[in-house]
C-alpha cells in the first residue's frame, strides 16, 4: 500500500506516544495509546484522504491539548475539540459499519430509507462512544489518577458538544455519499 499524506500524522502519533510517555508517564502512555490505535482506523477501512487527515489531526491535537493542559488555559477549546472529534468519529464509525456490512450503502436498492438509518445509527453510535469516553474519564479520575480532570459541568458540556458534533456528522452522512468508504 503506498504512503499517503495522513500517514505522516500516524507517524506523529508514534512519536507522540513516546514523547507523552516521557512527559506524562503512564497517563501520557495510556492517552496516546488510545489515540495511536484510533489513527489507524481510517487507513484500514479506506477512508478518503481528506477525512483521514481531519480525523487524525483532530485526535492528535485533542490528545496534546489534554496532555499539555491547554483545556485549562483555553476553556472553550475543550468543547470545540469534543464537537469536532465526536463528529469525525461518527463518520468513521459509520464507515466501519458499512465496511463490515452491518449497514447498507446509500444506494442499496433493498433499503427503503437508507438516509434515515444512516442518520440514526451515526448519531447514536457517536453519542454512545462519547458517553463511554466520559465514563472512562470518571473511572480514571476516581480509581487511577486525580490529574484526569472531570466534573459535572465538564462532563455535561463535553457530552452536549459531542452530541452536536454527532448530529452534524449524521446529517452529512445521511445526505451525501461522499463519506462512504472508498
CSV table of N, CA and C in Angstrom, one decimal:
chain,number,residue,atom,x,y,z
A,1,UNK,N,0.8,-1.2,0.0
A,1,UNK,CA,0.0,0.0,0.0
A,1,UNK,C,0.9,1.3,0.0
A,2,UNK,N,0.7,2.2,-0.9
A,2,UNK,CA,1.5,3.4,-1.0
A,2,UNK,C,1.3,4.3,0.2
A,3,UNK,N,2.3,5.1,0.6
A,3,UNK,CA,2.1,6.1,1.6
A,3,UNK,C,1.2,7.2,1.1
A,4,UNK,N,0.4,7.7,2.0
A,4,UNK,CA,-0.5,8.8,1.7
A,4,UNK,C,-0.3,9.9,2.8
A,5,UNK,N,-0.7,11.1,2.5
A,5,UNK,CA,-0.4,12.3,3.4
A,5,UNK,C,-0.8,12.0,4.9
A,6,UNK,N,-2.0,11.4,5.2
A,6,UNK,CA,-2.3,11.2,6.6
A,6,UNK,C,-1.3,10.2,7.3
A,7,UNK,N,-0.5,9.5,6.6
A,7,UNK,CA,0.4,8.6,7.2
A,7,UNK,C,1.5,9.4,8.0
A,8,UNK,N,1.7,10.6,7.6
A,8,UNK,CA,2.6,11.5,8.4
A,8,UNK,C,2.0,11.7,9.8
A,9,UNK,N,0.7,11.8,9.9
A,9,UNK,CA,0.1,12.0,11.2
A,9,UNK,C,0.1,10.7,12.0
A,10,UNK,N,0.1,9.6,11.3
A,10,UNK,CA,0.2,8.3,12.1
A,10,UNK,C,1.6,8.2,12.6
A,11,UNK,N,2.6,8.6,11.8
A,11,UNK,CA,4.0,8.6,12.3
A,11,UNK,C,4.1,9.6,13.5
A,12,UNK,N,3.5,10.8,13.4
A,12,UNK,CA,3.5,11.7,14.5
A,12,UNK,C,2.8,11.1,15.7
A,13,UNK,N,1.8,10.2,15.5
A,13,UNK,CA,1.2,9.5,16.6
A,13,UNK,C,2.2,8.6,17.4
A,14,UNK,N,3.0,7.9,16.6
A,14,UNK,CA,4.1,7.1,17.2
A,14,UNK,C,5.0,7.9,18.0
A,15,UNK,N,5.5,9.0,17.5
A,15,UNK,CA,6.4,10.0,18.2
A,15,UNK,C,5.7,10.6,19.4
A,16,UNK,N,4.4,10.9,19.2
A,16,UNK,CA,3.6,11.4,20.4
A,16,UNK,C,3.5,10.4,21.5
A,17,UNK,N,3.4,9.2,21.2
A,17,UNK,CA,3.3,8.2,22.2
A,17,UNK,C,4.5,8.2,23.1
A,18,UNK,N,5.7,8.2,22.4
A,18,UNK,CA,7.0,8.2,23.1
A,18,UNK,C,7.1,9.5,23.9
A,19,UNK,N,6.9,10.6,23.3
A,19,UNK,CA,7.0,11.9,24.0
A,19,UNK,C,6.1,12.1,25.1
A,20,UNK,N,4.8,11.7,24.9
A,20,UNK,CA,3.8,11.8,26.0
A,20,UNK,C,4.1,10.9,27.2
A,21,UNK,N,4.7,9.7,26.9
A,21,UNK,CA,5.1,8.8,27.9
A,21,UNK,C,6.3,9.4,28.8
A,22,UNK,N,7.2,10.0,28.1
A,22,UNK,CA,8.3,10.6,28.8
A,22,UNK,C,7.8,11.8,29.6
A,23,UNK,N,6.9,12.6,29.0
A,23,UNK,CA,6.4,13.8,29.6
A,23,UNK,C,5.4,13.6,30.7
A,24,UNK,N,4.5,12.6,30.5
A,24,UNK,CA,3.4,12.4,31.4
A,24,UNK,C,3.3,11.0,32.0
A,25,UNK,N,4.3,10.2,31.8
A,25,UNK,CA,4.3,8.9,32.5
A,25,UNK,C,3.3,8.0,31.9
A,26,UNK,N,2.8,7.1,32.8
A,26,UNK,CA,1.8,6.1,32.4
A,26,UNK,C,0.5,6.7,31.9
A,27,UNK,N,0.1,7.9,32.4
A,27,UNK,CA,-1.1,8.6,31.9
A,27,UNK,C,-0.9,9.1,30.5
A,28,UNK,N,0.2,9.6,30.2
A,28,UNK,CA,0.5,10.0,28.8
A,28,UNK,C,0.5,8.8,27.9
A,29,UNK,N,1.1,7.7,28.4
A,29,UNK,CA,1.2,6.5,27.6
A,29,UNK,C,-0.2,6.0,27.3
A,30,UNK,N,-1.1,5.9,28.3
A,30,UNK,CA,-2.5,5.4,28.2
A,30,UNK,C,-3.2,6.3,27.2
A,31,UNK,N,-3.2,7.6,27.3
A,31,UNK,CA,-3.9,8.5,26.4
A,31,UNK,C,-3.4,8.3,25.0
A,32,UNK,N,-2.1,8.4,24.7
A,32,UNK,CA,-1.7,8.3,23.4
A,32,UNK,C,-1.7,6.9,22.8
A,33,UNK,N,-1.8,5.9,23.6
A,33,UNK,CA,-2.1,4.5,23.1
A,33,UNK,C,-3.4,4.5,22.5
A,34,UNK,N,-4.4,5.1,23.1
A,34,UNK,CA,-5.8,5.2,22.6
A,34,UNK,C,-5.8,6.0,21.3
A,35,UNK,N,-5.1,7.1,21.3
A,35,UNK,CA,-5.0,8.0,20.1
A,35,UNK,C,-4.4,7.2,19.0
A,36,UNK,N,-3.2,6.6,19.2
A,36,UNK,CA,-2.5,5.9,18.2
A,36,UNK,C,-3.3,4.8,17.6
A,37,UNK,N,-3.9,4.0,18.4
A,37,UNK,CA,-4.8,2.9,17.9
A,37,UNK,C,-5.9,3.5,16.9
A,38,UNK,N,-6.5,4.6,17.4
A,38,UNK,CA,-7.6,5.2,16.6
A,38,UNK,C,-7.1,5.7,15.3
A,39,UNK,N,-5.8,6.2,15.2
A,39,UNK,CA,-5.3,6.8,14.0
A,39,UNK,C,-5.2,5.8,12.8
A,40,UNK,N,-5.2,4.6,13.1
A,40,UNK,CA,-5.1,3.6,12.0
A,40,UNK,C,-6.4,3.1,11.5
A,41,UNK,N,-7.5,3.5,12.1
A,41,UNK,CA,-8.8,3.0,11.6
A,41,UNK,C,-9.1,3.5,10.2
A,42,UNK,N,-9.0,4.8,10.0
A,42,UNK,CA,-9.4,5.3,8.6
A,42,UNK,C,-8.6,4.7,7.5
A,43,UNK,N,-7.3,4.4,7.8
A,43,UNK,CA,-6.4,3.8,6.8
A,43,UNK,C,-6.9,2.4,6.5
A,44,UNK,N,-7.3,1.7,7.6
A,44,UNK,CA,-7.7,0.3,7.5
A,44,UNK,C,-9.0,0.1,6.7
A,45,UNK,N,-9.9,1.1,6.7
A,45,UNK,CA,-11.2,1.0,6.1
A,45,UNK,C,-11.2,1.7,4.7
A,46,UNK,N,-10.2,2.4,4.4
A,46,UNK,CA,-10.1,3.1,3.1
A,46,UNK,C,-10.9,4.4,3.1
A,47,UNK,N,-10.8,5.2,4.2
A,47,UNK,CA,-11.5,6.5,4.2
A,47,UNK,C,-10.8,7.4,3.2
A,48,UNK,N,-11.5,8.4,2.8
A,48,UNK,CA,-10.9,9.4,1.8
A,48,UNK,C,-9.7,10.1,2.6
A,49,UNK,N,-8.7,10.5,1.8
A,49,UNK,CA,-7.6,11.2,2.5
A,49,UNK,C,-8.0,12.4,3.2
A,50,UNK,N,-8.9,13.2,2.8
A,50,UNK,CA,-9.3,14.4,3.5
A,50,UNK,C,-9.9,14.1,4.8
A,51,UNK,N,-10.8,13.1,4.9
A,51,UNK,CA,-11.4,12.7,6.1
A,51,UNK,C,-10.3,12.1,7.1
A,52,UNK,N,-9.5,11.3,6.5
A,52,UNK,CA,-8.4,10.6,7.3
A,52,UNK,C,-7.5,11.7,7.9
A,53,UNK,N,-7.2,12.7,7.1
A,53,UNK,CA,-6.3,13.9,7.6
A,53,UNK,C,-7.0,14.6,8.7
A,54,UNK,N,-8.3,15.0,8.5
A,54,UNK,CA,-9.1,15.7,9.5
A,54,UNK,C,-9.2,14.9,10.8
A,55,UNK,N,-9.5,13.7,10.7
A,55,UNK,CA,-9.7,12.8,11.8
A,55,UNK,C,-8.4,12.6,12.6
A,56,UNK,N,-7.4,12.3,11.9
A,56,UNK,CA,-6.1,12.1,12.6
A,56,UNK,C,-5.6,13.4,13.2
A,57,UNK,N,-5.7,14.5,12.5
A,57,UNK,CA,-5.2,15.8,13.0
A,57,UNK,C,-6.0,16.2,14.3
A,58,UNK,N,-7.3,16.0,14.2
A,58,UNK,CA,-8.1,16.3,15.4
A,58,UNK,C,-7.8,15.5,16.6
A,59,UNK,N,-7.6,14.2,16.4
A,59,UNK,CA,-7.3,13.3,17.6
A,59,UNK,C,-6.0,13.6,18.2
A,60,UNK,N,-5.0,13.9,17.3
A,60,UNK,CA,-3.7,14.2,17.8
A,60,UNK,C,-3.7,15.6,18.6
A,61,UNK,N,-4.4,16.5,18.0
A,61,UNK,CA,-4.5,17.8,18.6
A,61,UNK,C,-5.2,17.7,20.0
A,62,UNK,N,-6.3,16.9,20.0
A,62,UNK,CA,-7.0,16.8,21.3
A,62,UNK,C,-6.2,16.1,22.3
A,63,UNK,N,-5.4,15.1,21.9
A,63,UNK,CA,-4.6,14.4,22.9
A,63,UNK,C,-3.5,15.3,23.5
A,64,UNK,N,-2.9,16.1,22.6
A,64,UNK,CA,-1.9,17.0,23.1
A,64,UNK,C,-2.5,18.2,23.9
A,65,UNK,N,-3.7,18.6,23.6
A,65,UNK,CA,-4.4,19.6,24.4
A,65,UNK,C,-4.6,19.1,25.8
A,66,UNK,N,-5.0,17.8,25.9
A,66,UNK,CA,-5.2,17.2,27.2
A,66,UNK,C,-3.8,17.1,28.0
A,67,UNK,N,-2.9,16.6,27.3
A,67,UNK,CA,-1.5,16.3,27.8
A,67,UNK,C,-0.9,17.6,28.4
A,68,UNK,N,-1.1,18.7,27.6
A,68,UNK,CA,-0.4,19.9,28.0
A,68,UNK,C,-1.3,20.9,28.7
A,69,UNK,N,-2.4,20.5,29.1
A,69,UNK,CA,-3.4,21.3,29.9
A,69,UNK,C,-3.9,22.5,29.1
A,70,UNK,N,-4.0,22.4,27.8
A,70,UNK,CA,-4.5,23.6,27.0
A,70,UNK,C,-6.0,23.8,27.4
A,71,UNK,N,-6.7,22.8,27.8
A,71,UNK,CA,-8.1,22.9,28.1
A,71,UNK,C,-8.3,23.8,29.3
A,72,UNK,N,-7.3,23.8,30.2
A,72,UNK,CA,-7.4,24.8,31.3
A,72,UNK,C,-7.1,26.2,30.9
A,73,UNK,N,-6.1,26.3,30.0
A,73,UNK,CA,-5.7,27.6,29.5
A,73,UNK,C,-6.8,28.3,28.6
A,74,UNK,N,-7.5,27.5,27.8
A,74,UNK,CA,-8.5,28.0,26.9
A,74,UNK,C,-9.8,27.1,27.1
A,75,UNK,N,-10.6,27.5,28.0
A,75,UNK,CA,-11.8,26.7,28.4
A,75,UNK,C,-12.7,26.3,27.3
A,76,UNK,N,-13.0,27.1,26.3
A,76,UNK,CA,-13.9,26.8,25.2
A,76,UNK,C,-13.2,25.7,24.3
A,77,UNK,N,-11.9,25.6,24.3
A,77,UNK,CA,-11.2,24.6,23.4
A,77,UNK,C,-11.7,23.2,23.6
A,78,UNK,N,-12.0,22.8,24.9
A,78,UNK,CA,-12.5,21.5,25.2
A,78,UNK,C,-13.8,21.2,24.4
A,79,UNK,N,-14.7,22.2,24.4
A,79,UNK,CA,-16.0,21.9,23.7
A,79,UNK,C,-15.8,21.8,22.2
A,80,UNK,N,-14.9,22.7,21.7
A,80,UNK,CA,-14.7,22.7,20.2
A,80,UNK,C,-14.1,21.3,19.8
A,81,UNK,N,-13.1,20.8,20.6
A,81,UNK,CA,-12.5,19.6,20.3
A,81,UNK,C,-13.5,18.4,20.5
A,82,UNK,N,-14.3,18.4,21.5
A,82,UNK,CA,-15.3,17.4,21.7
A,82,UNK,C,-16.2,17.3,20.5
A,83,UNK,N,-16.7,18.5,20.1
A,83,UNK,CA,-17.7,18.5,19.0
A,83,UNK,C,-17.0,18.0,17.7
A,84,UNK,N,-15.8,18.5,17.4
A,84,UNK,CA,-15.2,18.1,16.2
A,84,UNK,C,-14.8,16.7,16.2
A,85,UNK,N,-14.1,16.2,17.3
A,85,UNK,CA,-13.7,14.8,17.3
A,85,UNK,C,-14.9,13.9,17.3
A,86,UNK,N,-15.9,14.2,18.0
A,86,UNK,CA,-17.1,13.3,18.0
A,86,UNK,C,-17.7,13.2,16.6
A,87,UNK,N,-17.8,14.3,16.0
A,87,UNK,CA,-18.3,14.4,14.6
A,87,UNK,C,-17.5,13.5,13.7
A,88,UNK,N,-16.2,13.7,13.7
A,88,UNK,CA,-15.3,12.9,12.8
A,88,UNK,C,-15.4,11.4,13.2
A,89,UNK,N,-15.4,11.1,14.5
A,89,UNK,CA,-15.5,9.7,15.0
A,89,UNK,C,-16.8,9.1,14.5
A,90,UNK,N,-17.9,9.9,14.4
A,90,UNK,CA,-19.2,9.5,14.0
A,90,UNK,C,-19.1,9.0,12.5
A,91,UNK,N,-18.4,9.8,11.7
A,91,UNK,CA,-18.3,9.4,10.3
A,91,UNK,C,-17.5,8.2,10.1
A,92,UNK,N,-16.4,8.1,10.8
A,92,UNK,CA,-15.5,6.9,10.7
A,92,UNK,C,-16.3,5.7,11.2
A,93,UNK,N,-17.0,5.8,12.3
A,93,UNK,CA,-17.8,4.7,12.8
A,93,UNK,C,-18.8,4.2,11.8
A,94,UNK,N,-19.5,5.2,11.2
A,94,UNK,CA,-20.4,4.8,10.1
A,94,UNK,C,-19.7,4.0,9.0
A,95,UNK,N,-18.6,4.5,8.6
A,95,UNK,CA,-17.8,3.8,7.6
A,95,UNK,C,-17.4,2.4,8.0
A,96,UNK,N,-17.0,2.3,9.2
A,96,UNK,CA,-16.6,0.9,9.7
A,96,UNK,C,-17.8,0.0,9.6
A,97,UNK,N,-19.0,0.5,10.0
A,97,UNK,CA,-20.2,-0.4,10.0
A,97,UNK,C,-20.6,-0.7,8.5
A,98,UNK,N,-20.4,0.2,7.6
A,98,UNK,CA,-20.7,0.0,6.2
A,98,UNK,C,-19.7,-1.1,5.7
A,99,UNK,N,-18.4,-0.9,6.0
A,99,UNK,CA,-17.4,-1.8,5.5
A,99,UNK,C,-17.6,-3.2,6.1
A,100,UNK,N,-18.1,-3.3,7.3
A,100,UNK,CA,-18.4,-4.6,7.9
A,100,UNK,C,-19.7,-5.2,7.5
A,101,UNK,N,-20.4,-4.6,6.5
A,101,UNK,CA,-21.7,-5.0,6.0
A,101,UNK,C,-22.8,-5.0,7.1
A,102,UNK,N,-22.6,-4.2,8.2
A,102,UNK,CA,-23.6,-4.1,9.2
A,102,UNK,C,-24.6,-3.0,8.8
A,103,UNK,N,-24.2,-2.1,7.9
A,103,UNK,CA,-25.2,-1.1,7.4
A,103,UNK,C,-25.1,-1.1,5.9
A,104,UNK,N,-26.2,-0.7,5.2
A,104,UNK,CA,-26.1,-0.6,3.8
A,104,UNK,C,-25.5,0.7,3.3
A,105,UNK,N,-25.0,0.7,2.1
A,105,UNK,CA,-24.5,1.9,1.5
A,105,UNK,C,-25.8,2.7,1.1
A,106,UNK,N,-25.6,4.0,0.7
A,106,UNK,CA,-26.7,4.9,0.4
A,106,UNK,C,-27.6,4.4,-0.8
A,107,UNK,N,-26.9,3.8,-1.7
A,107,UNK,CA,-27.6,3.4,-2.9
A,107,UNK,C,-28.1,1.9,-2.9
A,108,UNK,N,-28.2,1.3,-1.8
A,108,UNK,CA,-28.6,-0.1,-1.7
A,108,UNK,C,-30.1,-0.1,-2.0
A,109,UNK,N,-30.5,-0.8,-3.1
A,109,UNK,CA,-31.9,-0.9,-3.5
A,109,UNK,C,-32.8,-1.7,-2.6
A,110,UNK,N,-32.2,-2.4,-1.7
A,110,UNK,CA,-33.0,-3.2,-0.7
A,110,UNK,C,-33.5,-2.4,0.4
A,111,UNK,N,-33.0,-1.2,0.6
A,111,UNK,CA,-33.4,-0.4,1.8
A,111,UNK,C,-34.2,0.7,1.3
A,112,UNK,N,-35.4,0.9,2.0
A,112,UNK,CA,-36.3,2.0,1.6
A,112,UNK,C,-35.9,3.4,2.0
A,113,UNK,N,-35.3,3.5,3.2
A,113,UNK,CA,-34.9,4.8,3.7
A,113,UNK,C,-33.5,4.7,4.3
A,114,UNK,N,-32.5,4.5,3.5
A,114,UNK,CA,-31.1,4.4,4.0
A,114,UNK,C,-30.6,5.6,4.7
A,115,UNK,N,-31.0,6.8,4.2
A,115,UNK,CA,-30.6,8.1,4.8
A,115,UNK,C,-31.0,8.2,6.2
A,116,UNK,N,-32.3,7.8,6.5
A,116,UNK,CA,-32.8,7.8,7.9
A,116,UNK,C,-32.0,6.9,8.8
A,117,UNK,N,-31.7,5.7,8.3
A,117,UNK,CA,-30.9,4.7,9.0
A,117,UNK,C,-29.5,5.2,9.3
A,118,UNK,N,-28.9,5.8,8.3
A,118,UNK,CA,-27.6,6.3,8.4
A,118,UNK,C,-27.5,7.4,9.5
A,119,UNK,N,-28.5,8.3,9.5
A,119,UNK,CA,-28.6,9.4,10.4
A,119,UNK,C,-28.7,8.8,11.9
A,120,UNK,N,-29.7,7.9,12.1
A,120,UNK,CA,-29.9,7.4,13.4
A,120,UNK,C,-28.7,6.6,13.9
A,121,UNK,N,-28.2,5.8,13.1
A,121,UNK,CA,-27.1,4.9,13.6
A,121,UNK,C,-25.8,5.8,13.8
A,122,UNK,N,-25.5,6.7,12.9
A,122,UNK,CA,-24.3,7.5,13.1
A,122,UNK,C,-24.4,8.4,14.3
A,123,UNK,N,-25.5,9.1,14.5
A,123,UNK,CA,-25.7,9.9,15.7
A,123,UNK,C,-25.6,9.1,17.0
A,124,UNK,N,-26.4,8.0,17.0
A,124,UNK,CA,-26.5,7.2,18.2
A,124,UNK,C,-25.1,6.5,18.5
A,125,UNK,N,-24.4,6.0,17.6
A,125,UNK,CA,-23.1,5.4,17.8
A,125,UNK,C,-22.2,6.4,18.4
A,126,UNK,N,-22.1,7.6,17.8
A,126,UNK,CA,-21.2,8.6,18.2
A,126,UNK,C,-21.5,9.1,19.6
A,127,UNK,N,-22.7,9.3,19.9
A,127,UNK,CA,-23.1,9.8,21.3
A,127,UNK,C,-22.8,8.7,22.3
A,128,UNK,N,-23.0,7.4,21.9
A,128,UNK,CA,-22.7,6.3,22.8
A,128,UNK,C,-21.2,6.3,23.1
A,129,UNK,N,-20.4,6.4,22.0
A,129,UNK,CA,-18.9,6.5,22.2
A,129,UNK,C,-18.5,7.7,23.1
A,130,UNK,N,-19.2,8.8,22.9
A,130,UNK,CA,-18.8,10.0,23.8
A,130,UNK,C,-19.2,9.7,25.2
A,131,UNK,N,-20.3,9.0,25.5
A,131,UNK,CA,-20.7,8.6,26.9
A,131,UNK,C,-19.6,7.7,27.4
A,132,UNK,N,-19.2,6.7,26.6
A,132,UNK,CA,-18.2,5.7,27.1
A,132,UNK,C,-16.9,6.5,27.4
A,133,UNK,N,-16.5,7.5,26.6
A,133,UNK,CA,-15.3,8.2,26.9
A,133,UNK,C,-15.4,8.9,28.2
A,134,UNK,N,-16.6,9.6,28.5
A,134,UNK,CA,-16.8,10.3,29.8
A,134,UNK,C,-16.8,9.3,30.9
A,135,UNK,N,-17.3,8.1,30.8
A,135,UNK,CA,-17.3,7.1,31.8
A,135,UNK,C,-15.8,6.7,32.1
A,136,UNK,N,-15.0,6.6,31.0
A,136,UNK,CA,-13.6,6.3,31.2
A,136,UNK,C,-12.9,7.4,31.9
A,137,UNK,N,-13.2,8.6,31.6
A,137,UNK,CA,-12.5,9.7,32.3
A,137,UNK,C,-12.9,9.7,33.8
A,138,UNK,N,-14.1,9.4,34.1
A,138,UNK,CA,-14.5,9.4,35.5
A,138,UNK,C,-13.9,8.2,36.2
A,139,UNK,N,-13.9,7.0,35.6
A,139,UNK,CA,-13.2,5.9,36.2
A,139,UNK,C,-11.7,6.1,36.4
A,140,UNK,N,-11.1,6.7,35.4
A,140,UNK,CA,-9.7,7.1,35.5
A,140,UNK,C,-9.4,8.0,36.7
A,141,UNK,N,-10.2,9.1,36.8
A,141,UNK,CA,-10.1,10.1,37.8
A,141,UNK,C,-10.3,9.4,39.2
A,142,UNK,N,-11.4,8.6,39.3
A,142,UNK,CA,-11.8,8.1,40.6
A,142,UNK,C,-10.8,7.0,41.1
A,143,UNK,N,-10.4,6.1,40.2
A,143,UNK,CA,-9.6,5.0,40.6
A,143,UNK,C,-8.1,4.9,40.2
A,144,UNK,N,-7.7,5.8,39.3
A,144,UNK,CA,-6.3,5.7,38.8
A,144,UNK,C,-5.5,7.0,39.1
A,145,UNK,N,-6.0,8.1,38.8
A,145,UNK,CA,-5.2,9.4,38.9
A,145,UNK,C,-6.1,10.6,38.9
A,146,UNK,N,-6.0,11.4,39.9
A,146,UNK,CA,-6.8,12.6,40.0
A,146,UNK,C,-6.4,13.7,39.1
A,147,UNK,N,-5.3,13.5,38.3
A,147,UNK,CA,-5.0,14.5,37.3
A,147,UNK,C,-5.9,14.5,36.1
A,148,UNK,N,-6.6,13.4,36.0
A,148,UNK,CA,-7.7,13.3,34.9
A,148,UNK,C,-8.8,14.2,35.4
A,149,UNK,N,-9.0,15.3,34.6
A,149,UNK,CA,-10.0,16.3,35.1
A,149,UNK,C,-11.4,15.9,34.7
A,150,UNK,N,-12.2,15.9,35.7
A,150,UNK,CA,-13.7,15.6,35.5
A,150,UNK,C,-14.5,16.5,36.4
A,151,UNK,N,-15.7,16.6,36.2
A,151,UNK,CA,-16.6,17.4,37.0
A,151,UNK,C,-18.0,17.4,36.3
A,152,UNK,N,-19.0,17.8,37.0
A,152,UNK,CA,-20.3,17.7,36.4
A,152,UNK,C,-20.4,18.7,35.2
A,153,UNK,N,-20.0,19.9,35.3
A,153,UNK,CA,-20.1,20.9,34.2
A,153,UNK,C,-19.3,20.4,33.0
A,154,UNK,N,-18.1,19.9,33.3
A,154,UNK,CA,-17.2,19.5,32.3
A,154,UNK,C,-17.8,18.3,31.5
A,155,UNK,N,-18.4,17.3,32.2
A,155,UNK,CA,-18.9,16.1,31.6
A,155,UNK,C,-20.2,16.5,30.8
A,156,UNK,N,-21.1,17.3,31.3
A,156,UNK,CA,-22.3,17.7,30.6
A,156,UNK,C,-21.9,18.5,29.4
A,157,UNK,N,-21.0,19.4,29.5
A,157,UNK,CA,-20.6,20.3,28.4
A,157,UNK,C,-19.9,19.4,27.3
A,158,UNK,N,-19.1,18.5,27.7
A,158,UNK,CA,-18.4,17.6,26.7
A,158,UNK,C,-19.5,16.7,26.0
A,159,UNK,N,-20.4,16.2,26.7
A,159,UNK,CA,-21.5,15.4,26.1
A,159,UNK,C,-22.4,16.2,25.2
A,160,UNK,N,-22.7,17.4,25.6
A,160,UNK,CA,-23.5,18.3,24.7
A,160,UNK,C,-22.8,18.7,23.4
A,161,UNK,N,-21.5,19.0,23.6
A,161,UNK,CA,-20.7,19.4,22.4
A,161,UNK,C,-20.5,18.1,21.5
A,162,UNK,N,-20.3,17.0,22.1
A,162,UNK,CA,-20.1,15.8,21.3
A,162,UNK,C,-21.4,15.4,20.6
A,163,UNK,N,-22.6,15.6,21.3
A,163,UNK,CA,-23.8,15.3,20.6
A,163,UNK,C,-24.1,16.2,19.4
A,164,UNK,N,-23.7,17.5,19.6
A,164,UNK,CA,-23.9,18.4,18.5
A,164,UNK,C,-23.0,18.0,17.3
A,165,UNK,N,-21.8,17.6,17.6
A,165,UNK,CA,-20.9,17.2,16.5
A,165,UNK,C,-21.4,15.9,15.9
A,166,UNK,N,-22.0,15.0,16.7
A,166,UNK,CA,-22.5,13.8,16.1
A,166,UNK,C,-23.7,14.0,15.2
A,167,UNK,N,-24.6,14.9,15.6
A,167,UNK,CA,-25.8,15.2,14.8
A,167,UNK,C,-25.3,15.9,13.5
A,168,UNK,N,-24.4,16.8,13.5
A,168,UNK,CA,-23.9,17.4,12.3
A,168,UNK,C,-23.3,16.4,11.4
A,169,UNK,N,-22.5,15.5,11.9
A,169,UNK,CA,-21.9,14.4,11.1
A,169,UNK,C,-23.0,13.5,10.6
A,170,UNK,N,-24.0,13.2,11.4
A,170,UNK,CA,-25.0,12.3,11.0
A,170,UNK,C,-25.8,12.9,9.8
A,171,UNK,N,-26.0,14.2,9.9
A,171,UNK,CA,-26.7,14.9,8.7
A,171,UNK,C,-25.9,14.8,7.5
A,172,UNK,N,-24.6,15.0,7.6
A,172,UNK,CA,-23.7,14.9,6.4
A,172,UNK,C,-23.7,13.5,5.9
A,173,UNK,N,-23.5,12.5,6.8
A,173,UNK,CA,-23.5,11.1,6.3
A,173,UNK,C,-24.8,10.7,5.7
A,174,UNK,N,-26.0,11.2,6.2
A,174,UNK,CA,-27.3,10.7,5.7
A,174,UNK,C,-27.6,11.4,4.4
A,175,UNK,N,-27.1,12.6,4.1
A,175,UNK,CA,-27.4,13.3,2.9
A,175,UNK,C,-26.5,13.2,1.8
A,176,UNK,N,-25.3,12.6,2.0
A,176,UNK,CA,-24.3,12.5,0.9
A,176,UNK,C,-23.7,11.1,0.9
A,177,UNK,N,-23.2,10.8,-0.2
A,177,UNK,CA,-22.4,9.5,-0.2
A,177,UNK,C,-20.9,9.8,-0.2
A,178,UNK,N,-20.5,11.1,0.0
A,178,UNK,CA,-19.1,11.5,0.0
A,178,UNK,C,-18.4,10.9,1.2
A,179,UNK,N,-19.1,10.5,2.2
A,179,UNK,CA,-18.5,10.0,3.4
A,179,UNK,C,-18.4,8.5,3.4
A,180,UNK,N,-18.8,7.8,2.3
A,180,UNK,CA,-18.7,6.4,2.2
A,180,UNK,C,-17.3,6.0,2.0
A,181,UNK,N,-16.9,4.9,2.6
A,181,UNK,CA,-15.5,4.4,2.4
A,181,UNK,C,-15.3,4.1,0.9
A,182,UNK,N,-14.0,4.4,0.5
A,182,UNK,CA,-13.7,4.2,-0.9
A,182,UNK,C,-13.7,2.8,-1.4
